[in-house]
XYZ file of C-alpha atoms in Angstrom:
486
model
C 89.378 95.453 107.498
C 86.027 96.880 106.527
C 83.866 94.578 104.443
C 83.156 97.359 101.962
C 86.038 99.887 101.860
C 84.906 103.480 101.527
C 84.718 104.892 97.977
C 85.164 101.458 96.438
C 82.531 99.639 94.425
C 82.121 95.967 95.213
C 81.406 94.075 92.037
C 80.138 90.593 91.342
C 79.236 88.791 88.150
C 77.976 85.313 87.504
C 81.492 84.385 86.436
C 83.083 85.963 89.492
C 80.657 84.490 91.998
C 82.821 81.441 92.662
C 85.822 83.620 93.333
C 83.750 85.767 95.637
C 83.072 82.852 97.935
C 86.663 82.979 99.069
C 87.251 86.703 98.623
C 84.544 88.847 100.177
C 85.543 92.066 98.411
C 86.499 92.718 94.840
C 88.328 95.887 93.934
C 86.662 98.062 91.348
C 89.968 98.506 89.619
C 91.019 94.863 89.718
C 87.826 93.130 88.687
C 88.774 92.892 85.017
C 88.315 94.835 81.840
C 85.723 97.539 82.116
C 84.725 101.129 81.681
C 86.169 103.450 84.317
C 83.622 106.059 85.298
C 84.142 108.424 88.187
C 86.495 106.199 90.157
C 84.412 103.019 89.923
C 83.973 100.397 87.272
C 81.353 98.746 85.143
C 82.434 95.338 83.914
C 80.366 93.521 81.346
C 80.548 89.967 80.090
C 79.067 89.698 76.595
C 77.941 86.615 74.690
C 77.495 87.012 70.940
C 76.349 90.626 70.915
C 78.431 93.661 71.704
C 76.564 95.548 74.376
C 77.389 98.546 76.481
C 75.749 100.691 79.066
C 75.209 104.315 78.351
C 74.635 106.720 81.153
C 73.511 110.120 80.017
C 73.781 113.154 82.221
C 70.690 115.288 81.779
C 70.896 117.272 84.967
C 73.083 114.812 86.849
C 76.306 116.780 86.485
C 78.140 114.431 84.207
C 79.607 110.963 84.615
C 82.841 111.952 86.330
C 81.488 112.798 89.774
C 81.916 109.348 91.318
C 79.572 106.419 91.138
C 79.131 102.740 91.692
C 78.976 100.450 88.737
C 78.375 96.804 88.297
C 79.185 93.552 86.632
C 76.691 92.431 84.043
C 76.090 89.366 81.898
C 73.636 89.480 79.030
C 72.284 86.893 76.586
C 72.044 87.334 72.852
C 69.157 89.470 71.642
C 66.246 87.651 70.085
C 63.417 88.739 67.880
C 60.212 89.516 69.721
C 57.005 90.641 68.002
C 55.275 93.769 69.157
C 52.494 92.946 71.592
C 48.874 93.628 70.681
C 46.546 95.509 72.968
C 42.947 94.627 73.773
C 40.034 96.691 75.056
C 38.613 98.446 78.070
C 39.228 101.753 79.760
C 40.834 103.191 82.858
C 39.511 105.304 85.687
C 41.741 108.291 86.251
C 41.633 111.412 88.320
C 41.944 114.605 86.312
C 45.331 116.220 86.131
C 46.347 119.583 84.775
C 48.176 119.507 81.489
C 47.854 115.756 81.071
C 46.872 114.157 77.812
C 43.276 112.915 77.785
C 43.722 110.535 74.873
C 42.097 107.160 75.606
C 44.139 103.992 75.652
C 43.390 100.300 75.812
C 43.895 97.673 78.509
C 45.432 94.270 77.904
C 43.115 92.513 80.355
C 39.573 93.470 81.193
C 39.615 92.267 84.791
C 42.039 94.904 86.055
C 40.116 98.001 85.137
C 36.521 99.062 85.587
C 34.888 101.694 83.399
C 34.252 104.973 85.183
C 30.759 105.120 83.662
C 29.784 101.517 84.366
C 29.936 100.977 88.125
C 28.817 97.411 88.444
C 30.339 94.154 89.693
C 33.811 94.575 91.111
C 33.684 98.340 90.849
C 30.883 98.642 93.412
C 33.278 98.843 96.351
C 35.047 101.791 94.738
C 31.907 103.850 95.393
C 32.692 103.569 99.098
C 36.438 104.017 98.813
C 38.515 106.544 96.944
C 42.089 107.718 96.934
C 42.694 110.934 98.844
C 44.978 113.903 98.353
C 46.889 114.365 101.587
C 49.575 116.829 100.519
C 48.077 119.165 97.927
C 49.691 120.019 94.601
C 53.324 119.512 95.685
C 54.576 121.477 92.689
C 52.956 119.494 89.948
C 52.951 115.960 91.353
C 50.725 114.002 88.973
C 48.196 111.720 90.623
C 46.264 108.965 88.852
C 43.722 106.606 90.337
C 43.506 103.119 88.904
C 40.998 100.459 89.864
C 42.167 97.012 90.913
C 40.514 93.735 89.921
C 38.383 93.784 93.099
C 37.268 97.387 92.538
C 39.673 98.916 95.062
C 41.188 102.311 94.131
C 44.976 102.584 93.951
C 47.047 105.778 93.878
C 49.903 106.054 91.388
C 52.203 109.087 91.039
C 54.399 110.493 88.302
C 56.170 113.682 87.264
C 56.968 115.304 83.953
C 60.464 116.255 82.845
C 61.428 119.840 83.570
C 61.866 121.998 80.480
C 65.112 123.446 81.853
C 66.674 119.995 81.873
C 65.629 119.380 78.292
C 67.116 122.691 77.176
C 70.473 122.053 78.850
C 70.840 118.411 77.787
C 73.390 117.681 75.079
C 72.304 116.418 71.652
C 72.652 112.738 72.540
C 70.627 113.197 75.700
C 67.909 115.059 73.783
C 67.656 112.088 71.413
C 67.161 109.686 74.302
C 64.709 112.015 76.026
C 62.755 112.425 72.802
C 62.405 108.652 72.377
C 60.823 108.376 75.823
C 60.534 104.633 75.329
C 61.263 103.315 78.821
C 58.889 103.072 81.761
C 59.572 102.069 85.351
C 57.349 101.433 88.375
C 58.746 102.053 91.871
C 57.559 100.128 94.949
C 58.094 101.481 98.465
C 58.934 99.420 101.544
C 57.309 98.169 104.734
C 56.515 101.434 106.541
C 56.482 104.519 104.321
C 54.589 105.242 101.102
C 55.777 106.594 97.769
C 55.733 110.344 98.381
C 58.430 110.504 101.081
C 60.333 107.535 99.664
C 60.454 108.464 95.973
C 59.449 112.133 95.805
C 61.323 113.877 98.621
C 61.848 117.584 97.939
C 63.338 120.194 100.255
C 62.566 122.998 97.808
C 59.773 123.727 95.375
C 62.045 123.305 92.357
C 63.876 120.242 93.746
C 67.153 122.019 93.070
C 69.057 119.322 94.998
C 67.500 116.558 92.915
C 66.207 114.567 95.862
C 63.141 113.197 94.074
C 63.782 109.868 92.382
C 60.625 110.345 90.323
C 61.824 113.744 89.099
C 65.378 112.601 88.374
C 64.172 109.669 86.261
C 61.617 111.855 84.473
C 64.324 114.412 83.656
C 66.366 111.597 82.130
C 63.562 110.676 79.742
C 61.913 107.836 81.667
C 58.209 107.409 82.319
C 58.621 106.929 86.072
C 55.716 105.953 88.305
C 55.364 105.145 91.996
C 52.519 103.123 93.524
C 51.006 103.384 96.990
C 50.172 99.861 98.129
C 46.994 99.308 100.155
C 46.997 101.068 103.468
C 49.873 103.326 102.431
C 49.779 107.014 101.592
C 46.770 107.914 99.478
C 45.599 104.355 98.788
C 43.031 103.388 101.437
C 43.140 100.164 103.413
C 41.684 97.103 101.711
C 38.211 97.018 103.230
C 35.406 95.403 101.264
C 31.686 95.845 101.890
C 30.997 92.133 102.315
C 34.128 91.493 104.374
C 35.128 88.524 102.207
C 37.990 89.836 100.117
C 40.654 88.249 102.315
C 42.247 91.618 103.140
C 39.755 93.413 105.377
C 42.058 96.331 106.042
C 45.291 94.330 105.964
C 48.156 94.487 103.479
C 49.163 91.032 102.217
C 51.906 90.002 99.767
C 49.557 88.305 97.298
C 47.219 91.289 97.258
C 50.209 93.573 96.665
C 51.288 91.439 93.696
C 47.775 91.580 92.227
C 47.735 95.363 92.621
C 51.181 95.700 91.039
C 49.836 93.701 88.088
C 47.088 96.298 87.686
C 49.645 99.121 87.759
C 51.998 97.381 85.311
C 49.133 96.759 82.877
C 48.028 100.381 83.226
C 51.532 101.673 82.462
C 52.005 99.242 79.582
C 48.732 100.264 77.983
C 49.379 103.945 78.528
C 52.567 103.661 76.474
C 51.510 100.887 74.108
C 52.120 103.161 71.110
C 55.857 102.821 71.726
C 56.634 99.667 69.775
C 58.631 96.842 71.334
C 61.186 95.306 69.015
C 64.121 92.999 69.701
C 66.245 92.184 66.665
C 69.201 89.931 65.987
C 70.843 92.388 63.638
C 69.574 95.976 63.611
C 71.324 96.603 60.293
C 69.022 94.118 58.547
C 65.813 95.879 59.612
C 64.257 98.648 57.566
C 63.469 101.432 60.027
C 60.506 102.528 57.913
C 58.781 99.222 58.696
C 58.689 100.031 62.404
C 56.316 102.925 63.091
C 57.759 105.589 65.351
C 61.293 104.205 65.433
C 64.125 105.891 63.590
C 66.725 103.521 64.995
C 65.480 99.906 65.099
C 67.993 98.742 67.685
C 67.057 96.910 70.848
C 63.968 98.585 72.258
C 61.912 97.090 75.047
C 58.916 99.122 76.146
C 57.571 96.815 78.797
C 57.956 98.550 82.149
C 60.828 97.871 84.492
C 60.000 97.223 88.159
C 62.039 98.512 91.109
C 61.279 97.449 94.652
C 62.971 98.842 97.770
C 63.341 96.981 101.075
C 60.200 94.900 101.655
C 58.930 96.291 98.366
C 61.763 94.332 96.746
C 60.169 91.144 98.092
C 56.884 92.172 96.455
C 58.760 92.951 93.219
C 60.537 89.577 93.256
C 57.275 87.759 93.962
C 55.661 89.642 91.073
C 58.517 88.755 88.711
C 58.157 85.084 89.604
C 54.459 85.164 88.682
C 54.417 87.585 85.731
C 57.866 87.609 84.072
C 56.544 88.316 80.582
C 55.143 91.702 81.655
C 58.518 93.205 82.647
C 61.610 94.373 80.815
C 63.861 94.493 83.885
C 63.754 93.942 87.641
C 65.687 95.989 90.208
C 65.893 94.620 93.754
C 67.169 97.541 95.819
C 67.962 96.974 99.480
C 66.055 93.694 99.352
C 65.526 92.048 102.729
C 65.368 88.611 101.084
C 67.076 85.926 103.147
C 66.545 82.238 102.434
C 67.115 81.523 106.130
C 64.086 83.605 107.130
C 60.861 81.607 107.123
C 57.705 83.537 107.950
C 55.434 81.547 110.241
C 51.805 80.879 109.406
C 49.043 82.168 111.617
C 46.595 79.776 113.274
C 43.487 79.098 111.184
C 41.115 79.689 114.093
C 40.862 82.062 117.001
C 40.036 80.763 120.529
C 36.319 80.955 119.776
C 36.646 78.668 116.773
C 36.166 81.423 114.200
C 38.133 81.064 110.942
C 40.591 83.973 110.838
C 43.170 82.790 108.280
C 43.576 80.536 105.277
C 40.763 81.355 102.871
C 38.533 83.942 101.188
C 35.745 83.611 103.752
C 37.802 84.365 106.826
C 36.606 86.957 109.307
C 39.666 88.746 110.566
C 39.733 91.000 113.582
C 39.925 94.687 112.828
C 43.490 95.677 111.904
C 45.406 97.516 114.593
C 45.778 101.255 114.214
C 49.279 101.993 115.464
C 50.554 105.507 114.991
C 53.915 106.144 113.362
C 56.280 108.358 115.337
C 59.084 110.816 114.721
C 61.558 108.151 115.789
C 60.074 105.682 113.295
C 60.423 108.207 110.475
C 64.159 108.704 111.053
C 65.267 105.137 111.808
C 66.570 104.366 108.296
C 69.237 107.073 108.524
C 72.157 105.456 110.367
C 75.393 106.852 108.911
C 76.616 110.276 110.129
C 77.072 112.803 107.357
C 75.157 110.889 104.683
C 72.037 113.065 104.812
C 71.611 116.713 105.747
C 69.355 117.730 108.630
C 66.980 119.548 106.290
C 66.389 116.450 104.146
C 65.963 114.149 107.149
C 63.446 116.454 108.808
C 61.575 117.000 105.534
C 61.350 113.240 105.085
C 60.034 112.843 108.625
C 57.417 115.571 108.201
C 56.159 114.274 104.854
C 56.196 110.635 106.003
C 54.070 111.379 109.064
C 51.676 113.502 107.003
C 50.901 110.757 104.487
C 51.389 107.721 106.742
C 50.215 108.690 110.233
C 49.008 105.108 110.863
C 51.134 102.044 110.204
C 49.902 99.762 107.442
C 48.768 96.407 108.843
C 50.857 93.743 107.104
C 49.462 90.206 107.336
C 49.961 86.728 105.852
C 53.715 87.319 105.504
C 54.164 83.567 105.066
C 53.146 84.213 101.449
C 56.706 85.508 100.968
C 57.998 81.984 101.650
C 57.515 81.111 97.974
C 60.318 83.509 97.015
C 63.011 81.665 95.103
C 65.647 83.545 93.090
C 65.960 80.585 90.713
C 62.400 81.299 89.545
C 63.288 84.859 88.496
C 63.928 84.849 84.742
C 63.708 88.605 84.199
C 66.950 90.594 83.694
C 67.776 91.685 87.245
C 69.913 94.256 89.033
C 70.608 93.661 92.729
C 71.496 96.939 94.494
C 72.494 97.556 98.085
C 74.182 100.116 100.286
C 77.591 98.919 101.426
C 76.692 99.678 105.035
C 73.006 98.766 105.054
C 72.305 97.563 108.618
C 69.246 95.543 107.570
C 71.006 93.289 105.065
C 73.629 90.580 105.178
C 76.261 90.256 102.479
C 75.847 86.482 102.351
C 72.097 86.791 101.695
C 72.646 89.364 98.948
C 75.318 87.217 97.339
C 73.041 84.176 97.462
C 70.194 86.189 95.952
C 72.426 87.265 93.075
C 74.045 83.877 92.456
C 70.777 81.965 92.411
C 68.880 84.268 90.037
C 67.455 82.256 87.163
C 68.709 84.668 84.498
C 72.195 85.198 83.118
C 71.315 88.803 82.308
C 72.000 90.107 85.797
C 74.167 92.593 87.631
C 75.057 93.522 91.188
C 75.779 97.049 92.334
C 77.050 97.994 95.796
C 76.832 101.682 96.680
C 79.782 102.747 98.854
C 79.179 104.856 101.940
C 75.423 104.213 101.922
C 72.961 102.544 104.245
C 69.380 101.413 103.583
C 67.972 104.609 102.030
C 70.741 105.282 99.520
C 68.337 106.832 97.015
C 67.653 109.864 99.246
C 71.124 110.276 100.761
C 73.826 112.622 99.527
C 74.948 109.758 97.268
C 71.561 109.592 95.526
C 73.019 110.573 92.143
C 75.176 107.470 92.312
C 72.014 105.430 92.894
C 70.312 106.999 89.860
C 73.387 106.311 87.705
C 73.337 102.672 88.745
C 69.655 102.281 87.867
C 69.914 104.144 84.567
C 73.129 102.354 83.607
C 71.440 98.982 83.989
C 68.284 99.966 82.147
C 70.286 101.407 79.242
C 72.967 98.701 79.192
C 71.903 97.603 75.701
C 71.949 101.095 74.220
C 74.753 102.314 72.013
C 77.406 104.701 73.287
């Protein structure tokens, strides 16, 4: 018997986890009371608040086309004051049609002023993000400056007007609110453009771009290139003492994600964050910009794929208060995997690991290949030849050289019990890189009761760009909007 029967969603909740130890699969139809949508189920366990997930269909052909749903448990809402913003500015590349209104940063150390190049920003004079693929039909590029002055590339897209015009009235209301942001993190080998913005046509008629699909649904969706990936250069520093020296390390990735999260938060700080015990008791006129003072959380959500999910989990452990939600998609977390430490010294006695003053050898420059670019596609019939070849071409154009990962032992601090952010664990039912036991352990040990698990039937590791990608988007959107009204 197959572990994950085809066209069947495998569902787990905190309450069902004990049962799952003895029964490896749970039928979507037999898992309990829930909302039947497209042949699968969403089952929710509610405490003192009545909550539901709303999935709206702006451009995703309705909710009856099949999809995987999930079990969710959520705590009672609590009152949270709107956060106050502090001072300095961002450095951004110009973009056509983008608003040029200034906004504030919560912390001064993450951003350097474009007209005050001193201190940490000095290294940015030597390094800059590049444009490797041209306009790509309106792909928006921003450059943000990390705490050590290193430039980082972040991408986004705007919603297409055709999708706004065809959305129903409820969808238009949600799109108009525009209150939710999400940052996407790529994996070990490929950067954000092929992973989250794949397009086989100029107008993305097949809706292959995750960035575009989320933007069309009213989300502020962003994707970050980590150091050494895509249009973010490797982490060299003029004095050679930044601990990276051309390598990509987990801690440095977390610090860079913090910069991106702060940038997104400050960009949308005008969208008030309010959590209330009883929306009926709040006067909507007392909350600027909100007509419906229900549960609104405008901190960004964070989604990490594959090894990017390890970075996302590590970030959530260190900075839980900066996130609204966490999505661990195709996470390669496994408590049985311990990354070994490197020796502190090389044979000559030179310090090469373990501190800020190390002198590392130059990172290797290993070329990616056509075979590398197609290795994540393992299930026949799940992706068309055109999409696979487009992915390969774009991936090799933006990532011709493999990023040089180092200090992977920093991932050894990962502990699901230290994750207190509402979390969705997502995986393809036939992902060859994951084990069911590790995914179940990850879910069970999460330190939050507001969690859900979603298994995508008939999918392997790259479910978000397969033919089943709409099901992936529904799962993400359903979790993010689980507290919205029907």
